[in-house]
Amino acid sequence: MRDAAELTARITGLPAAPRLVSSGAPVEFSVTLRNTGDTDFPLIAPVVRFDQYDGGLAPLGSVAGRLERLDPVSGAWQPAPLPQATGMDYLLAATGGAPLPKGATTTIRYRVALAAGLGAGATELQVYAVSQPSNQQAGKAVAKVTIAP
């Protein structure tokens, strides 16, 4: 019998009804990944993205913007990918991975600023925990957000 591998992801730090503004100030949030299974993950990397929506940019309804990850060592914000791919190609954008042994938890701070030109609507902020080097989804968290022009 194979040990169970399970990873949970959680988004925190957003208001109860998050409202992001096109061309607005950056919004901070945290992502917590926790290995609740019986197997060590040799390398887990997060991917943060938005689902497509009717008010997004052409041709796919994408939510463009700038995503940054806080470097805990330097205390500086560093650019992070904000993939716009369709299908599951966005899993290939996973970077900044680290081992996540069984029972371990890691929290990563992010901030996102949306690009100009987005229309009003609702979408999801999605976080994927990606097992590398296979680029397989190991966990996911979703937060519903409203976007204002």
PDB file of C-alpha atoms in Angstrom:
ATOM      1  CA  MET A   1       0.000   0.000   0.000  1.00  0.00           C
ATOM      2  CA  ARG A   2       1.329   3.420  -0.973  1.00  0.00           C
ATOM      3  CA  ASP A   3       1.460   6.237   1.595  1.00  0.00           C
ATOM      4  CA  ALA A   4      -1.155   8.929   1.079  1.00  0.00           C
ATOM      5  CA  ALA A   5       0.159  12.230  -0.250  1.00  0.00           C
ATOM      6  CA  GLU A   6      -2.056  15.153   0.603  1.00  0.00           C
ATOM      7  CA  LEU A   7      -1.384  18.848   0.503  1.00  0.00           C
ATOM      8  CA  THR A   8      -3.728  21.662   1.475  1.00  0.00           C
ATOM      9  CA  ALA A   9      -3.536  25.230   0.228  1.00  0.00           C
ATOM     10  CA  ARG A  10      -5.176  28.272   1.816  1.00  0.00           C
ATOM     11  CA  ILE A  11      -5.414  31.966   0.850  1.00  0.00           C
ATOM     12  CA  THR A  12      -5.540  34.435   3.751  1.00  0.00           C
ATOM     13  CA  GLY A  13      -5.285  38.170   4.289  1.00  0.00           C
ATOM     14  CA  LEU A  14      -7.958  39.230   1.800  1.00  0.00           C
ATOM     15  CA  PRO A  15     -11.104  41.009   2.995  1.00  0.00           C
ATOM     16  CA  ALA A  16     -14.322  38.972   3.259  1.00  0.00           C
ATOM     17  CA  ALA A  17     -15.500  40.292  -0.129  1.00  0.00           C
ATOM     18  CA  PRO A  18     -12.257  41.122  -1.983  1.00  0.00           C
ATOM     19  CA  ARG A  19     -12.546  43.944  -4.518  1.00  0.00           C
ATOM     20  CA  LEU A  20      -9.563  44.560  -6.788  1.00  0.00           C
ATOM     21  CA  VAL A  21      -9.348  47.707  -8.893  1.00  0.00           C
ATOM     22  CA  SER A  22      -7.939  47.854 -12.417  1.00  0.00           C
ATOM     23  CA  SER A  23      -4.848  50.130 -12.202  1.00  0.00           C
ATOM     24  CA  GLY A  24      -5.364  50.259  -8.421  1.00  0.00           C
ATOM     25  CA  ALA A  25      -2.984  49.900  -5.504  1.00  0.00           C
ATOM     26  CA  PRO A  26      -1.451  46.465  -4.878  1.00  0.00           C
ATOM     27  CA  VAL A  27      -3.413  44.100  -2.642  1.00  0.00           C
ATOM     28  CA  GLU A  28      -1.502  41.816  -0.263  1.00  0.00           C
ATOM     29  CA  PHE A  29      -2.412  38.258   0.666  1.00  0.00           C
ATOM     30  CA  SER A  30      -0.742  35.105   1.945  1.00  0.00           C
ATOM     31  CA  VAL A  31      -0.715  31.535   0.701  1.00  0.00           C
ATOM     32  CA  THR A  32      -0.218  28.702   3.178  1.00  0.00           C
ATOM     33  CA  LEU A  33       0.734  25.242   1.965  1.00  0.00           C
ATOM     34  CA  ARG A  34       0.544  22.342   4.417  1.00  0.00           C
ATOM     35  CA  ASN A  35       1.563  18.735   3.920  1.00  0.00           C
ATOM     36  CA  THR A  36      -1.107  16.746   5.772  1.00  0.00           C
ATOM     37  CA  GLY A  37      -0.209  13.411   4.182  1.00  0.00           C
ATOM     38  CA  ASP A  38       2.198  10.599   4.931  1.00  0.00           C
ATOM     39  CA  THR A  39       4.663  11.410   2.141  1.00  0.00           C
ATOM     40  CA  ASP A  40       7.402  14.026   1.878  1.00  0.00           C
ATOM     41  CA  PHE A  41       7.160  16.337  -1.127  1.00  0.00           C
ATOM     42  CA  PRO A  42      10.735  16.798  -2.437  1.00  0.00           C
ATOM     43  CA  LEU A  43       9.844  20.077  -4.165  1.00  0.00           C
ATOM     44  CA  ILE A  44       6.585  22.087  -4.079  1.00  0.00           C
ATOM     45  CA  ALA A  45       6.216  25.387  -5.931  1.00  0.00           C
ATOM     46  CA  PRO A  46       3.208  27.730  -5.914  1.00  0.00           C
ATOM     47  CA  VAL A  47       1.437  29.210  -8.929  1.00  0.00           C
ATOM     48  CA  VAL A  48      -0.928  32.154  -8.474  1.00  0.00           C
ATOM     49  CA  ARG A  49      -3.316  33.076 -11.286  1.00  0.00           C
ATOM     50  CA  PHE A  50      -6.748  34.471 -12.032  1.00  0.00           C
ATOM     51  CA  ASP A  51      -9.470  32.589 -13.843  1.00  0.00           C
ATOM     52  CA  GLN A  52     -10.679  34.161 -17.066  1.00  0.00           C
ATOM     53  CA  TYR A  53     -13.843  36.294 -16.963  1.00  0.00           C
ATOM     54  CA  ASP A  54     -16.053  38.371 -19.275  1.00  0.00           C
ATOM     55  CA  GLY A  55     -14.441  41.686 -18.273  1.00  0.00           C
ATOM     56  CA  GLY A  56     -10.919  40.423 -18.908  1.00  0.00           C
ATOM     57  CA  LEU A  57      -8.560  41.391 -21.693  1.00  0.00           C
ATOM     58  CA  ALA A  58      -8.939  39.956 -25.198  1.00  0.00           C
ATOM     59  CA  PRO A  59      -8.732  37.419 -26.604  1.00  0.00           C
ATOM     60  CA  LEU A  60      -9.205  35.063 -23.634  1.00  0.00           C
ATOM     61  CA  GLY A  61     -10.705  37.226 -20.892  1.00  0.00           C
ATOM     62  CA  SER A  62      -7.358  37.296 -19.081  1.00  0.00           C
ATOM     63  CA  VAL A  63      -6.630  39.183 -15.879  1.00  0.00           C
ATOM     64  CA  ALA A  64      -3.294  40.882 -16.488  1.00  0.00           C
ATOM     65  CA  GLY A  65      -1.312  42.525 -13.760  1.00  0.00           C
ATOM     66  CA  ARG A  66       1.857  42.433 -11.681  1.00  0.00           C
ATOM     67  CA  LEU A  67       2.381  39.762  -9.019  1.00  0.00           C
ATOM     68  CA  GLU A  68       5.181  39.980  -6.478  1.00  0.00           C
ATOM     69  CA  ARG A  69       6.398  37.555  -3.821  1.00  0.00           C
ATOM     70  CA  LEU A  70       8.013  38.737  -0.587  1.00  0.00           C
ATOM     71  CA  ASP A  71      11.545  37.398  -0.152  1.00  0.00           C
ATOM     72  CA  PRO A  72      11.659  36.520   3.564  1.00  0.00           C
ATOM     73  CA  VAL A  73      15.462  36.821   3.697  1.00  0.00           C
ATOM     74  CA  SER A  74      15.875  40.267   2.129  1.00  0.00           C
ATOM     75  CA  GLY A  75      12.409  41.632   2.958  1.00  0.00           C
ATOM     76  CA  ALA A  76      12.120  42.847  -0.663  1.00  0.00           C
ATOM     77  CA  TRP A  77       9.262  42.210  -3.077  1.00  0.00           C
ATOM     78  CA  GLN A  78      10.389  40.133  -6.076  1.00  0.00           C
ATOM     79  CA  PRO A  79       8.522  39.662  -9.388  1.00  0.00           C
ATOM     80  CA  ALA A  80       6.564  36.407  -9.631  1.00  0.00           C
ATOM     81  CA  PRO A  81       4.856  34.896 -12.671  1.00  0.00           C
ATOM     82  CA  LEU A  82       1.152  35.587 -13.184  1.00  0.00           C
ATOM     83  CA  PRO A  83       0.391  33.106 -15.970  1.00  0.00           C
ATOM     84  CA  GLN A  84      -2.414  33.724 -18.462  1.00  0.00           C
ATOM     85  CA  ALA A  85      -2.307  30.300 -20.134  1.00  0.00           C
ATOM     86  CA  THR A  86      -5.351  28.218 -20.935  1.00  0.00           C
ATOM     87  CA  GLY A  87      -5.763  24.521 -20.207  1.00  0.00           C
ATOM     88  CA  MET A  88      -3.354  23.458 -17.472  1.00  0.00           C
ATOM     89  CA  ASP A  89      -0.270  25.093 -19.040  1.00  0.00           C
ATOM     90  CA  TYR A  90      -0.068  27.570 -16.164  1.00  0.00           C
ATOM     91  CA  LEU A  91       1.293  24.774 -13.948  1.00  0.00           C
ATOM     92  CA  LEU A  92       4.537  25.101 -15.942  1.00  0.00           C
ATOM     93  CA  ALA A  93       4.972  28.609 -14.457  1.00  0.00           C
ATOM     94  CA  ALA A  94       5.628  27.236 -10.956  1.00  0.00           C
ATOM     95  CA  THR A  95       8.786  28.776  -9.469  1.00  0.00           C
ATOM     96  CA  GLY A  96      10.376  29.236  -6.076  1.00  0.00           C
ATOM     97  CA  GLY A  97       9.764  25.707  -4.869  1.00  0.00           C
ATOM     98  CA  ALA A  98      11.054  24.155  -1.683  1.00  0.00           C
ATOM     99  CA  PRO A  99      10.819  20.768   0.026  1.00  0.00           C
ATOM    100  CA  LEU A 100       7.651  20.235   2.053  1.00  0.00           C
ATOM    101  CA  PRO A 101       8.118  17.242   4.373  1.00  0.00           C
ATOM    102  CA  LYS A 102       5.126  15.499   5.937  1.00  0.00           C
ATOM    103  CA  GLY A 103       3.606  17.654   8.669  1.00  0.00           C
ATOM    104  CA  ALA A 104       5.350  20.822   7.433  1.00  0.00           C
ATOM    105  CA  THR A 105       3.704  24.157   6.633  1.00  0.00           C
ATOM    106  CA  THR A 106       5.008  27.111   4.642  1.00  0.00           C
ATOM    107  CA  THR A 107       3.473  30.548   4.151  1.00  0.00           C
ATOM    108  CA  ILE A 108       4.305  32.859   1.239  1.00  0.00           C
ATOM    109  CA  ARG A 109       3.306  36.522   1.075  1.00  0.00           C
ATOM    110  CA  TYR A 110       2.190  38.034  -2.227  1.00  0.00           C
ATOM    111  CA  ARG A 111       0.876  41.291  -3.561  1.00  0.00           C
ATOM    112  CA  VAL A 112      -0.921  41.851  -6.831  1.00  0.00           C
ATOM    113  CA  ALA A 113      -1.696  45.000  -8.831  1.00  0.00           C
ATOM    114  CA  LEU A 114      -4.087  44.677 -11.747  1.00  0.00           C
ATOM    115  CA  ALA A 115      -3.368  46.140 -15.184  1.00  0.00           C
ATOM    116  CA  ALA A 116      -5.404  48.930 -16.738  1.00  0.00           C
ATOM    117  CA  GLY A 117      -8.310  48.151 -19.022  1.00  0.00           C
ATOM    118  CA  LEU A 118     -10.077  45.418 -17.077  1.00  0.00           C
ATOM    119  CA  GLY A 119     -13.853  45.561 -17.024  1.00  0.00           C
ATOM    120  CA  ALA A 120     -16.166  45.043 -14.081  1.00  0.00           C
ATOM    121  CA  GLY A 121     -16.933  41.479 -13.107  1.00  0.00           C
ATOM    122  CA  ALA A 122     -16.186  38.570 -10.844  1.00  0.00           C
ATOM    123  CA  THR A 123     -13.527  35.901 -11.101  1.00  0.00           C
ATOM    124  CA  GLU A 124     -11.372  33.654  -8.932  1.00  0.00           C
ATOM    125  CA  LEU A 125      -7.899  34.145  -7.530  1.00  0.00           C
ATOM    126  CA  GLN A 126      -6.458  30.637  -7.758  1.00  0.00           C
ATOM    127  CA  VAL A 127      -3.403  29.166  -6.060  1.00  0.00           C
ATOM    128  CA  TYR A 128      -1.938  25.854  -7.122  1.00  0.00           C
ATOM    129  CA  ALA A 129       0.672  23.863  -5.232  1.00  0.00           C
ATOM    130  CA  VAL A 130       2.753  22.167  -7.926  1.00  0.00           C
ATOM    131  CA  SER A 131       4.903  19.101  -7.325  1.00  0.00           C
ATOM    132  CA  GLN A 132       8.130  19.454  -9.263  1.00  0.00           C
ATOM    133  CA  PRO A 133       9.772  18.357 -11.496  1.00  0.00           C
ATOM    134  CA  SER A 134       6.629  16.577 -12.773  1.00  0.00           C
ATOM    135  CA  ASN A 135       4.562  19.827 -12.697  1.00  0.00           C
ATOM    136  CA  GLN A 136       1.588  17.967 -11.231  1.00  0.00           C
ATOM    137  CA  GLN A 137      -1.072  19.758  -9.194  1.00  0.00           C
ATOM    138  CA  ALA A 138      -0.754  18.716  -5.536  1.00  0.00           C
ATOM    139  CA  GLY A 139      -3.163  21.212  -3.945  1.00  0.00           C
ATOM    140  CA  LYS A 140      -5.404  24.166  -4.777  1.00  0.00           C
ATOM    141  CA  ALA A 141      -7.099  27.111  -3.082  1.00  0.00           C
ATOM    142  CA  VAL A 142      -9.599  29.582  -4.542  1.00  0.00           C
ATOM    143  CA  ALA A 143     -10.835  33.001  -3.444  1.00  0.00           C
ATOM    144  CA  LYS A 144     -13.745  34.707  -5.205  1.00  0.00           C
ATOM    145  CA  VAL A 145     -12.868  38.314  -6.110  1.00  0.00           C
ATOM    146  CA  THR A 146     -14.656  41.243  -7.716  1.00  0.00           C
ATOM    147  CA  ILE A 147     -12.814  43.406 -10.215  1.00  0.00           C
ATOM    148  CA  ALA A 148     -13.720  47.056 -10.669  1.00  0.00           C
ATOM    149  CA  PRO A 149     -12.618  49.201 -13.629  1.00  0.00           C
TER     150      PRO A 149
END
